[in-house]
Tab-separated table of C-alpha atoms (C1' of nucleotides) in Angstrom:
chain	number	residue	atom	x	y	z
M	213	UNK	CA	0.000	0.000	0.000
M	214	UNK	CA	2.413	2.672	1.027
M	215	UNK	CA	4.683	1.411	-1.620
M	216	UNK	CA	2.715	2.044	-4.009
M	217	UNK	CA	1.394	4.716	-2.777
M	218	UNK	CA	4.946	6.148	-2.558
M	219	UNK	CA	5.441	5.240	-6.539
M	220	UNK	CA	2.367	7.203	-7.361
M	221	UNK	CA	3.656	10.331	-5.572
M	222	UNK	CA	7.134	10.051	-6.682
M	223	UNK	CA	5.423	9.748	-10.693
M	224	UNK	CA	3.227	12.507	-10.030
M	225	UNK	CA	5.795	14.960	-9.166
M	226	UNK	CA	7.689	13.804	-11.672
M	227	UNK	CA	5.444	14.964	-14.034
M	228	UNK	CA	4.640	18.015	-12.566
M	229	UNK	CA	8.093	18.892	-12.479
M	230	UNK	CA	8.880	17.985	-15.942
M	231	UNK	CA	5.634	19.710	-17.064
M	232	UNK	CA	6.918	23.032	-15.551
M	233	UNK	CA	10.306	22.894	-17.074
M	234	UNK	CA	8.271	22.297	-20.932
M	235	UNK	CA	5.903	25.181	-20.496
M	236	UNK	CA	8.941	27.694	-20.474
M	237	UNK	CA	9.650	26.356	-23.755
M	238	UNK	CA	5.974	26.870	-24.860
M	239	UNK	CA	5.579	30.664	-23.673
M	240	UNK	CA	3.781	30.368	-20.761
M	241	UNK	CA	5.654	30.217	-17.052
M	242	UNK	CA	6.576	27.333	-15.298
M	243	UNK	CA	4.413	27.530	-12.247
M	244	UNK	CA	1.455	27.967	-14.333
M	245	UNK	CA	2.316	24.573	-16.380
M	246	UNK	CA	3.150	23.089	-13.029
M	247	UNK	CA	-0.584	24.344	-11.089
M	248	UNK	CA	-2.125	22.584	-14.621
M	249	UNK	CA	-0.230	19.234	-14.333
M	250	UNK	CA	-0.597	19.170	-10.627
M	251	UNK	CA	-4.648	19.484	-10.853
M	252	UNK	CA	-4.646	17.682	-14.082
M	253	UNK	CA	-3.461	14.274	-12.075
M	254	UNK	CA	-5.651	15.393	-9.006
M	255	UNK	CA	-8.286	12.892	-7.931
M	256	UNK	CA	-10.286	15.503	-6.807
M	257	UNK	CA	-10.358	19.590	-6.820
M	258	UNK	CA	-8.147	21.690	-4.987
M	259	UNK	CA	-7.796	24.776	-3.019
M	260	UNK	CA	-5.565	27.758	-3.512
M	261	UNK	CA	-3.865	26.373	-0.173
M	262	UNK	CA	-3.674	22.967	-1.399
M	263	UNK	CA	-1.651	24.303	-4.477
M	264	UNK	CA	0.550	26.936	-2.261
M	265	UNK	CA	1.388	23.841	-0.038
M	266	UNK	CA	2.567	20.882	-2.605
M	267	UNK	CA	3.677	23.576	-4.842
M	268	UNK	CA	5.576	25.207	-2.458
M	269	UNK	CA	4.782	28.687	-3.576
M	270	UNK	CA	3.358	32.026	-2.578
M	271	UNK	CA	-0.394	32.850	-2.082
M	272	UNK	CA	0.198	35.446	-4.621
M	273	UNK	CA	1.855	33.121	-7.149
M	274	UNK	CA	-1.118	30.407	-6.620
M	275	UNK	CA	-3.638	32.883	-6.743
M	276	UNK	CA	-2.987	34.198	-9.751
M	277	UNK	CA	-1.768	31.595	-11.895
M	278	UNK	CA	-4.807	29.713	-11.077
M	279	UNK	CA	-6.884	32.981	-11.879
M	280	UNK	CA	-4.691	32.911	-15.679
M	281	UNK	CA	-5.873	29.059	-15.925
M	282	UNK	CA	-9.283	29.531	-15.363
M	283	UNK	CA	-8.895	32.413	-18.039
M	284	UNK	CA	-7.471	30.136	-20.958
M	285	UNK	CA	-10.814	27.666	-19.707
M	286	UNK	CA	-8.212	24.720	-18.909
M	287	UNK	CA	-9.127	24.892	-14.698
M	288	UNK	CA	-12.490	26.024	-13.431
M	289	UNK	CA	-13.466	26.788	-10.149
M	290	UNK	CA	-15.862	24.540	-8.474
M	291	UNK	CA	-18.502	25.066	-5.398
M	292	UNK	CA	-18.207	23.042	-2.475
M	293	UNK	CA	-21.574	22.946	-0.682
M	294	UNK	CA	-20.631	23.773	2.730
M	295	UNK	CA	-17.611	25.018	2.189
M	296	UNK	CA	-16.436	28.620	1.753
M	297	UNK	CA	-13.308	28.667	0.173
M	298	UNK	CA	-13.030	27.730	-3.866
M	299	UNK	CA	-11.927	25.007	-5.424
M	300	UNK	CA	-9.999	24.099	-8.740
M	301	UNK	CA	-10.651	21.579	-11.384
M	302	UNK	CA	-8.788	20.908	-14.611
M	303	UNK	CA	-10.387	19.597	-17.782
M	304	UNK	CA	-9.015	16.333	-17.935
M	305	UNK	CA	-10.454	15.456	-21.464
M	306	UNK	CA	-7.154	15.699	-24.271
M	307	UNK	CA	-9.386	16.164	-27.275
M	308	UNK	CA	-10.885	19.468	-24.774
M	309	UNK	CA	-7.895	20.365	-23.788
M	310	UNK	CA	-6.334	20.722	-27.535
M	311	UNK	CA	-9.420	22.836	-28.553
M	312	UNK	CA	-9.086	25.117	-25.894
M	313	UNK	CA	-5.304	25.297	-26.098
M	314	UNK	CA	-5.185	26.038	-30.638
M	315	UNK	CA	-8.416	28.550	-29.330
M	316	UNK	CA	-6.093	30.725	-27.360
M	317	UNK	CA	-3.004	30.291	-29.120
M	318	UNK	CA	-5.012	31.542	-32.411
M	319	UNK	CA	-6.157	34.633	-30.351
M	320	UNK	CA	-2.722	35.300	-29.261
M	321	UNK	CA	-0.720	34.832	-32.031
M	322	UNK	CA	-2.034	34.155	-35.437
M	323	UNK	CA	-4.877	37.491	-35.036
M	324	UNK	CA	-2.513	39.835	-34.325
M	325	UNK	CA	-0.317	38.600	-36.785
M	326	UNK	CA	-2.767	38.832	-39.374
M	327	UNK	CA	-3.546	42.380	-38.217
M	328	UNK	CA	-0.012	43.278	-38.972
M	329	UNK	CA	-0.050	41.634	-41.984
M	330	UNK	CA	-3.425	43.630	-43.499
M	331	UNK	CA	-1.822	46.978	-42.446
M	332	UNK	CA	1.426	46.238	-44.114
M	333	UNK	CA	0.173	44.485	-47.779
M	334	UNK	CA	-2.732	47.922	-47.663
M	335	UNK	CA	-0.511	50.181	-46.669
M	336	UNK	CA	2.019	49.274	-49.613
M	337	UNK	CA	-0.438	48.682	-52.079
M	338	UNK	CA	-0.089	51.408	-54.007
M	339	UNK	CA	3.932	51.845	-54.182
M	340	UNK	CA	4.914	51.065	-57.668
M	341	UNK	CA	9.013	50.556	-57.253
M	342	UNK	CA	10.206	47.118	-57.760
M	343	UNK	CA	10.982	46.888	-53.824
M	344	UNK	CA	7.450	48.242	-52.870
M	345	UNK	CA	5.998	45.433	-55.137
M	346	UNK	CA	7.641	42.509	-53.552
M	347	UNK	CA	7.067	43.800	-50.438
M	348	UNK	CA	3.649	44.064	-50.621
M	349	UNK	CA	3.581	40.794	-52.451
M	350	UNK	CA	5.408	38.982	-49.673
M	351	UNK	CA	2.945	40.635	-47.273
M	352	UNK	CA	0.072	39.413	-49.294
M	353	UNK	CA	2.040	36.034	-49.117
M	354	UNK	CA	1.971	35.648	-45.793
M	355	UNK	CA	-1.437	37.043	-44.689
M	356	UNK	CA	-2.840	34.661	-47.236
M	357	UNK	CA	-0.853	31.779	-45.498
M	358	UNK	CA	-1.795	32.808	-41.913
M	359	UNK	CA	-5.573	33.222	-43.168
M	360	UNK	CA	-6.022	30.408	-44.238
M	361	UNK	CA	-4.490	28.704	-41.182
M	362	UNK	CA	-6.261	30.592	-38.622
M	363	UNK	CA	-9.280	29.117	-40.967
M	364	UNK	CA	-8.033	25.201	-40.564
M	365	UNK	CA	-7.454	25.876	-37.082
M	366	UNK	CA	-11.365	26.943	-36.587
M	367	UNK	CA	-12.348	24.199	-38.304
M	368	UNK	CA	-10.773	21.589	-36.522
M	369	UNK	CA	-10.743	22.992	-33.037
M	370	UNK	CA	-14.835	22.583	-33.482
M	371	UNK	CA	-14.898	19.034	-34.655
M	372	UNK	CA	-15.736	16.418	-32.446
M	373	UNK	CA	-12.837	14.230	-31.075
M	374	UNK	CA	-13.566	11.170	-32.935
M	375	UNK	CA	-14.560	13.228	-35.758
M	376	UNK	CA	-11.254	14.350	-36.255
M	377	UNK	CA	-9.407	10.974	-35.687
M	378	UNK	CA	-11.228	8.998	-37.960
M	379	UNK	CA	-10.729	11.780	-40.665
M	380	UNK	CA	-7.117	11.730	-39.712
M	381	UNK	CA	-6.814	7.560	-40.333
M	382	UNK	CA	-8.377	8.153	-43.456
M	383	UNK	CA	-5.981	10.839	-44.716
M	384	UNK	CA	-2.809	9.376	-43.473
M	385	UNK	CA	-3.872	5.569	-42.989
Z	271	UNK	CA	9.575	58.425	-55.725
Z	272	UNK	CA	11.714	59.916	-52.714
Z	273	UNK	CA	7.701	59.349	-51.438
Z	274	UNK	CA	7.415	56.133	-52.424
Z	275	UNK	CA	10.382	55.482	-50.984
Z	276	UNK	CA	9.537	57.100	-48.002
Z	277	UNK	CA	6.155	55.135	-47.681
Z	278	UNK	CA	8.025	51.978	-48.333
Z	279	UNK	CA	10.174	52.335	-45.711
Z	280	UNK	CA	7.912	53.078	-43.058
Z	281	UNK	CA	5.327	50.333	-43.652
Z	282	UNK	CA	8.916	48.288	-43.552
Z	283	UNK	CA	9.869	49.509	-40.391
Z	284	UNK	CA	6.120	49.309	-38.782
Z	285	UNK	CA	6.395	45.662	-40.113
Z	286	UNK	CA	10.025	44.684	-38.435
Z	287	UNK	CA	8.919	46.245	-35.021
Z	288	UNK	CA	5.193	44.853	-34.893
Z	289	UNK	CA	6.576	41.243	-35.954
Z	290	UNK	CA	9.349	41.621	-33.129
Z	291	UNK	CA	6.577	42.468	-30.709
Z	292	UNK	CA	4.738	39.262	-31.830
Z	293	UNK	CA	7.601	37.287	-31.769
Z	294	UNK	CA	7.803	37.694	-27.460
Z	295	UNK	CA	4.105	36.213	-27.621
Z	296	UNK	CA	5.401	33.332	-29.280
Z	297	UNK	CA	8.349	32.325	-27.377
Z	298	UNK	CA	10.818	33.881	-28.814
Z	299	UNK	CA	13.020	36.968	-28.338
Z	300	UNK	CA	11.983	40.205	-29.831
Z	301	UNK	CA	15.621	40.589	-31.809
Z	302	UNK	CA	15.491	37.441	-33.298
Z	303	UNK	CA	12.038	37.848	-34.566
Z	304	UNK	CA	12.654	41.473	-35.842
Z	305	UNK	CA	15.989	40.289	-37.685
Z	306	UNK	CA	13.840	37.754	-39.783
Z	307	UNK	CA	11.421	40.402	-40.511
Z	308	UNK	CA	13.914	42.450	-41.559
Z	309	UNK	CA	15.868	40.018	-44.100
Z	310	UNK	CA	12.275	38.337	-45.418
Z	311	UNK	CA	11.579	42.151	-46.633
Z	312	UNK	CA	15.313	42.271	-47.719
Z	313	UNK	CA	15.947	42.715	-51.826
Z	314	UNK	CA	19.531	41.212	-51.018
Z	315	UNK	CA	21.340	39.378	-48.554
Z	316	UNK	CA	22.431	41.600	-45.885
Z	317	UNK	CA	25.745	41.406	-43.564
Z	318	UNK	CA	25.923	41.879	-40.257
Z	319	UNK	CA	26.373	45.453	-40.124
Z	320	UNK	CA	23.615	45.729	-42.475
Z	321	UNK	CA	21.547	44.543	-39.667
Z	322	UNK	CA	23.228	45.984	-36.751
Z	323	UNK	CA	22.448	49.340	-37.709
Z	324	UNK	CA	19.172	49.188	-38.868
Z	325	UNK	CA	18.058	47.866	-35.760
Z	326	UNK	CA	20.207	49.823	-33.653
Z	327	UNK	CA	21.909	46.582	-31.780
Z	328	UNK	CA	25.314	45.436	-30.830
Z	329	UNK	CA	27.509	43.457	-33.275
Z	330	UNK	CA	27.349	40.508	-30.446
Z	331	UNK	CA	23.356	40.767	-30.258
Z	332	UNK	CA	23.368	40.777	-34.334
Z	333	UNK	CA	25.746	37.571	-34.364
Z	334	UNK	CA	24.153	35.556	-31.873
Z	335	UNK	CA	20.453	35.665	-33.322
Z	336	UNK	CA	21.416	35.818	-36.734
Z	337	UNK	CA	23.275	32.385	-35.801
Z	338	UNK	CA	20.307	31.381	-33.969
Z	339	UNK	CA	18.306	31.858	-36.969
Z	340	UNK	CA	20.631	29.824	-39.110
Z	341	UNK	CA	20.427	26.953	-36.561
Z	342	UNK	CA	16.374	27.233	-37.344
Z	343	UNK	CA	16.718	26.956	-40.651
Z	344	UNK	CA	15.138	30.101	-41.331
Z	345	UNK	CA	18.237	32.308	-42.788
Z	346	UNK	CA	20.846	30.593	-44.770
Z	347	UNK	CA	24.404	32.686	-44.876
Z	348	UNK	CA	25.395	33.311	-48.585
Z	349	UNK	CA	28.647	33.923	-49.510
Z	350	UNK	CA	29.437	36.487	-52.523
Z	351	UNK	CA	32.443	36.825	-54.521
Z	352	UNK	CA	35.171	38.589	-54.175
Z	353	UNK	CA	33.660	39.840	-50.424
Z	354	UNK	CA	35.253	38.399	-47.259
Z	355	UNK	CA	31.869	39.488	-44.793
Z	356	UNK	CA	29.303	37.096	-44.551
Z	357	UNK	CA	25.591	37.944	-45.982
Z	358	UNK	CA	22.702	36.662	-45.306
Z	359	UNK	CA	19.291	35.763	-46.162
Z	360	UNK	CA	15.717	34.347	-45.070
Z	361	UNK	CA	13.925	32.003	-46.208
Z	362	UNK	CA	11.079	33.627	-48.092
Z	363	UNK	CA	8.771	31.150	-49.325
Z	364	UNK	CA	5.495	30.884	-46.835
Z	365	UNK	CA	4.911	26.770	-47.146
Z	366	UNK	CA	8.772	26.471	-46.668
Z	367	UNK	CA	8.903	28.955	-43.398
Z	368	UNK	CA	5.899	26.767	-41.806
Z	369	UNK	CA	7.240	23.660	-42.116
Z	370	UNK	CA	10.973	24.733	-40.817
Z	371	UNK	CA	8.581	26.176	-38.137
Z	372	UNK	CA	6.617	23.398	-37.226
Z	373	UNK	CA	9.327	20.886	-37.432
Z	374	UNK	CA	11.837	22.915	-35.093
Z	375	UNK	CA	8.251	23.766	-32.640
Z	376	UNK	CA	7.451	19.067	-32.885
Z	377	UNK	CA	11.275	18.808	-31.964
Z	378	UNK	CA	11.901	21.565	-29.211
Z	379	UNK	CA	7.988	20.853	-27.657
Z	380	UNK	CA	6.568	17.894	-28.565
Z	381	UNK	CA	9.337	15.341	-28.524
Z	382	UNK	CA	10.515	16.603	-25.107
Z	383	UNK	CA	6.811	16.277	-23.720
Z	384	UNK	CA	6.469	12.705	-25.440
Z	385	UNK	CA	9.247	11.737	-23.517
Z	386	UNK	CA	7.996	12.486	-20.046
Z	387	UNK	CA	4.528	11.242	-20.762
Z	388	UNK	CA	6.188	8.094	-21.628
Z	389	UNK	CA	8.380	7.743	-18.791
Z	390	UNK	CA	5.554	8.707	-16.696
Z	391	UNK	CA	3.379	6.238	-18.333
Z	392	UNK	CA	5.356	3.782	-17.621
Z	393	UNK	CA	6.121	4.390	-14.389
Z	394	UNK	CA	3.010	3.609	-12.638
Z	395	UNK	CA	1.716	1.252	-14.871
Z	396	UNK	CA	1.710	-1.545	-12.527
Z	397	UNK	CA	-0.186	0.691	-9.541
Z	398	UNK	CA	-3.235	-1.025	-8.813
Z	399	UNK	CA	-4.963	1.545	-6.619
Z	400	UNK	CA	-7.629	3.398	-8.097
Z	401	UNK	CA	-5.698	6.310	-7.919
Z	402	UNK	CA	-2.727	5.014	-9.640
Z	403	UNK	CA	-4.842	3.518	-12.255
Z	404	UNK	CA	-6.528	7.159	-12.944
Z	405	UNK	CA	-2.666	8.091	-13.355
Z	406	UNK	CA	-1.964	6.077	-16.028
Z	407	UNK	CA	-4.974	6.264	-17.727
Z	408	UNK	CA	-4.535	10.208	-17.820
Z	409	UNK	CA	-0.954	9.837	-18.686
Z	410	UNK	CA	-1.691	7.174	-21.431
Z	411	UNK	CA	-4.245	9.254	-23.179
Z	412	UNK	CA	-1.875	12.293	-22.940
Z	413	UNK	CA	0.601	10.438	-24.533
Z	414	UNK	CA	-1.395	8.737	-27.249
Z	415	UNK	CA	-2.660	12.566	-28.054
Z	416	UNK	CA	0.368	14.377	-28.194
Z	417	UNK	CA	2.433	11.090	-30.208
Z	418	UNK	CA	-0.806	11.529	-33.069
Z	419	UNK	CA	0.185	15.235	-33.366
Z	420	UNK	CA	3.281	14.177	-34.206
Z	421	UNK	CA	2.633	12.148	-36.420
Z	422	UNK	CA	0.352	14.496	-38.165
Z	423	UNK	CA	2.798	17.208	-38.017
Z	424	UNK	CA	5.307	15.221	-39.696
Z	425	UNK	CA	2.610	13.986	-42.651
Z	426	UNK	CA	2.030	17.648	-43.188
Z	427	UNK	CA	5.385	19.039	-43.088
Z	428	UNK	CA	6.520	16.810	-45.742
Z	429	UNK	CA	3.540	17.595	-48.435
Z	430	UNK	CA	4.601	19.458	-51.714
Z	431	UNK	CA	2.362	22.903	-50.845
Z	432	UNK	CA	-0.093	22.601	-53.549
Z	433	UNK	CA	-1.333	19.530	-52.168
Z	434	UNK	CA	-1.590	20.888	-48.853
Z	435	UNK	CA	-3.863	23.092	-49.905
Z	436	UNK	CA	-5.854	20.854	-52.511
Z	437	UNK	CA	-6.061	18.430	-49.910
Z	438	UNK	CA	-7.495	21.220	-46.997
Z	439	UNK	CA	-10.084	22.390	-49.783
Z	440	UNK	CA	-11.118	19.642	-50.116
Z	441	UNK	CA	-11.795	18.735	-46.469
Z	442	UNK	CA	-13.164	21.976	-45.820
Z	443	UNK	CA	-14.810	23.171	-48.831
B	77	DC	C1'	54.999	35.987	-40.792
B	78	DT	C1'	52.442	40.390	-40.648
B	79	DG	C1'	48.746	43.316	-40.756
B	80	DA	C1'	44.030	44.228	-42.013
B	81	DC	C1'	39.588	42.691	-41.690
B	82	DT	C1'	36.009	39.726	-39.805
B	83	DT	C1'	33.766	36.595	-36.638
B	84	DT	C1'	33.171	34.756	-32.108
B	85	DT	C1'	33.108	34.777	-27.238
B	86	DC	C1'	31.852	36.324	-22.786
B	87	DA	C1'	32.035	39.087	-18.357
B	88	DG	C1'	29.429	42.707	-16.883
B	89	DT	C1'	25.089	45.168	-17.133
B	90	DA	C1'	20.388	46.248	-18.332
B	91	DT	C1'	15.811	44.810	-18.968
B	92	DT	C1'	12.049	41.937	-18.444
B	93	DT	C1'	9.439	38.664	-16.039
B	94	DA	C1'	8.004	36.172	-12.057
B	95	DC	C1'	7.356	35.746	-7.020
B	96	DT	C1'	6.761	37.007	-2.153
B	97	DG	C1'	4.425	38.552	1.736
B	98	DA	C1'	1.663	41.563	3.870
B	99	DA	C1'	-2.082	44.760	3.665
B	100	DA	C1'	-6.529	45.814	1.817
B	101	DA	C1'	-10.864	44.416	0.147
B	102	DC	C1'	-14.524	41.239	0.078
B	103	DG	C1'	-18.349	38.392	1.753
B	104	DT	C1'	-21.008	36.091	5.155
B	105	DG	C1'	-23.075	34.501	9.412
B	106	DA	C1'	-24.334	36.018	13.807
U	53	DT	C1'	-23.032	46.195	12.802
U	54	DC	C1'	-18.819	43.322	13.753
U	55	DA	C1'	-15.558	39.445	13.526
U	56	DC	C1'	-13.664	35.953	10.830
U	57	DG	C1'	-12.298	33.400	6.954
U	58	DT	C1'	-11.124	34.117	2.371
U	59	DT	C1'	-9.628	36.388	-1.935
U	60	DT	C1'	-7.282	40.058	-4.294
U	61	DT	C1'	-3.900	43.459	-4.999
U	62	DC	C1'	0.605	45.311	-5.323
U	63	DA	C1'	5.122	47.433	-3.822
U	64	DG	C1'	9.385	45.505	-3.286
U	65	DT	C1'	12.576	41.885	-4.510
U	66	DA	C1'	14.430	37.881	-6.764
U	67	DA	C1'	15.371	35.339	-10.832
U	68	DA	C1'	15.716	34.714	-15.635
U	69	DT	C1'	16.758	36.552	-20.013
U	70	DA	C1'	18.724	39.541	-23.330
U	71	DC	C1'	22.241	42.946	-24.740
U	72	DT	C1'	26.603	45.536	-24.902
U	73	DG	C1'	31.206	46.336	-25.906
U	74	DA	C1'	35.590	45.036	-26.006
U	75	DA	C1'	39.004	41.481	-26.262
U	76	DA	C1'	40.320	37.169	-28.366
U	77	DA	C1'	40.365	34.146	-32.065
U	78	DG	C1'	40.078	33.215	-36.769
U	79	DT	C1'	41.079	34.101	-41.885
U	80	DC	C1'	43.405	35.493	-45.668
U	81	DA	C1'	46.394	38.272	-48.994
U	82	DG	C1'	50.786	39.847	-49.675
DNA sequence: CTGACTTTTCAGTATTTACTGAAAACGTGA
DNA sequence: TCACGTTTTCAGTAAATACTGAAAAGTCAG
């Protein structure tokens, strides 16, 4: 029992751990990746003191890392009847989790990108040197590109799960 | 043409800085990202100087993210005759950037996390209490996810363009 | 080999980002 | 209303990251 009780906690910090050190690579900061890992492999919902304790951090630092979860939709808070303070879930589901994830990325970084990219191909529309055409032609390029992306990514963040797969299998067998 | 010039210039400039601002969202530095943006809306290969003063940045800042961007695959270094200084130049083509993109993103972020879901996987496989098995199960279906975006990634990265695109038309009409 | 030019390295510094801890604000039952 | 448990904010500080500038190393023609 405690054996493998002792496995289980050594695995699960493991992950946690690792899960931090990844999410610098992605762009977000390691204690957030860690507070997602650590209620993604929780058996049941969490407090903010829960986190501060096997985390080992600040209230601060839980507080609002959890609050920047629950704003990308990947933790929610949950009501405990009885009980005053709030709890945290993750969404445990990987097809959810994907969706939610390629939903916030696209806000982040492919619509401001293509904002750039509009102002840049209009605003050099009209310049009629050799250099002005290719650059507006490589901006037109590129917003095209990133268009059409942001498009696929709509697409198949709304699909359902096995939806998607069984498309997948058929394109790539 | 000194205004055409003129307007060229600025919607180059607006481009380089707004693309360097973008680049922070994704994770990487501003310099880097404003150095590509710079050479993609190059006519010619540019040398280190070249870039050093139109960005304003120290000859070690210019030589460590240009090399940076040569490890990517994103700039190549060109050598021309009878000159002794390195030039350089970007990539330009869209299809070409994504998939130097997306391979350098599956092998800095996905591998890594493959890895650790694996190991992790594996290491409580043979826990038998029911929070143990919730673990693995969690870990497992982590892992299956992420290794089938891998897979995909690779499919797609190694399509000719057109067919990318004949083949997402398709799908989504 | 020498001298001129170029690239590379890196210690020191600046900037950005993340975290702490304590105070303030909030909400609720009595 | 107050007292208590809880959440939220934020000034100050710590840590991580990026940049500078100058020295060292490399390269090549004569």
């Amino acid at each position: 029992m405690s054996k493998e009780g002792e496995k289980l906690r050594q695995a699960r910090d493991e992950f946690v751990a690792q899960w931090g050190a990844l999410g610098t690579q992605w762009g977000i900061n390691r204690t957030m990746a860690q507070i997602h890992a650590l209620l993604m492999t929780a058996p049941q919902a969490l407090t903010t003191d829960d986190v501060m304790e096997e985390l080992e951090i600040s209230r601060g630092n839980a507080h609002s890392n959890l609050k920047e979860l629950v704003a990308w939709g990947l933790v929610r808070p949950v009501v405990k009847k009885g009980e005053r303070r709030d709890f945290f879930e993750a969404e445990k589901d990987v097809w959810q989790i994907f969706t939610i994830v390629a939903r916030e990325r696209k806000r982040r970084e492919i619509e401001p990108a293509l904002a750039i990219l509009s102002k840049c191909a209009e605003d050099s529309r009209s310049i009629r040197t050799p250099e002005g055409v290719a650059f507006h032609e490589q901006m037109r390029a590129l917003e095209d590109f990133v268009g059409f992306a942001s498009k696929m990514s709509d697409r198949i963040s709304s699909m359902k799960h096995g939806f998607a797969l069984q498309m997948a299998s058929k394109l790539f067998g």
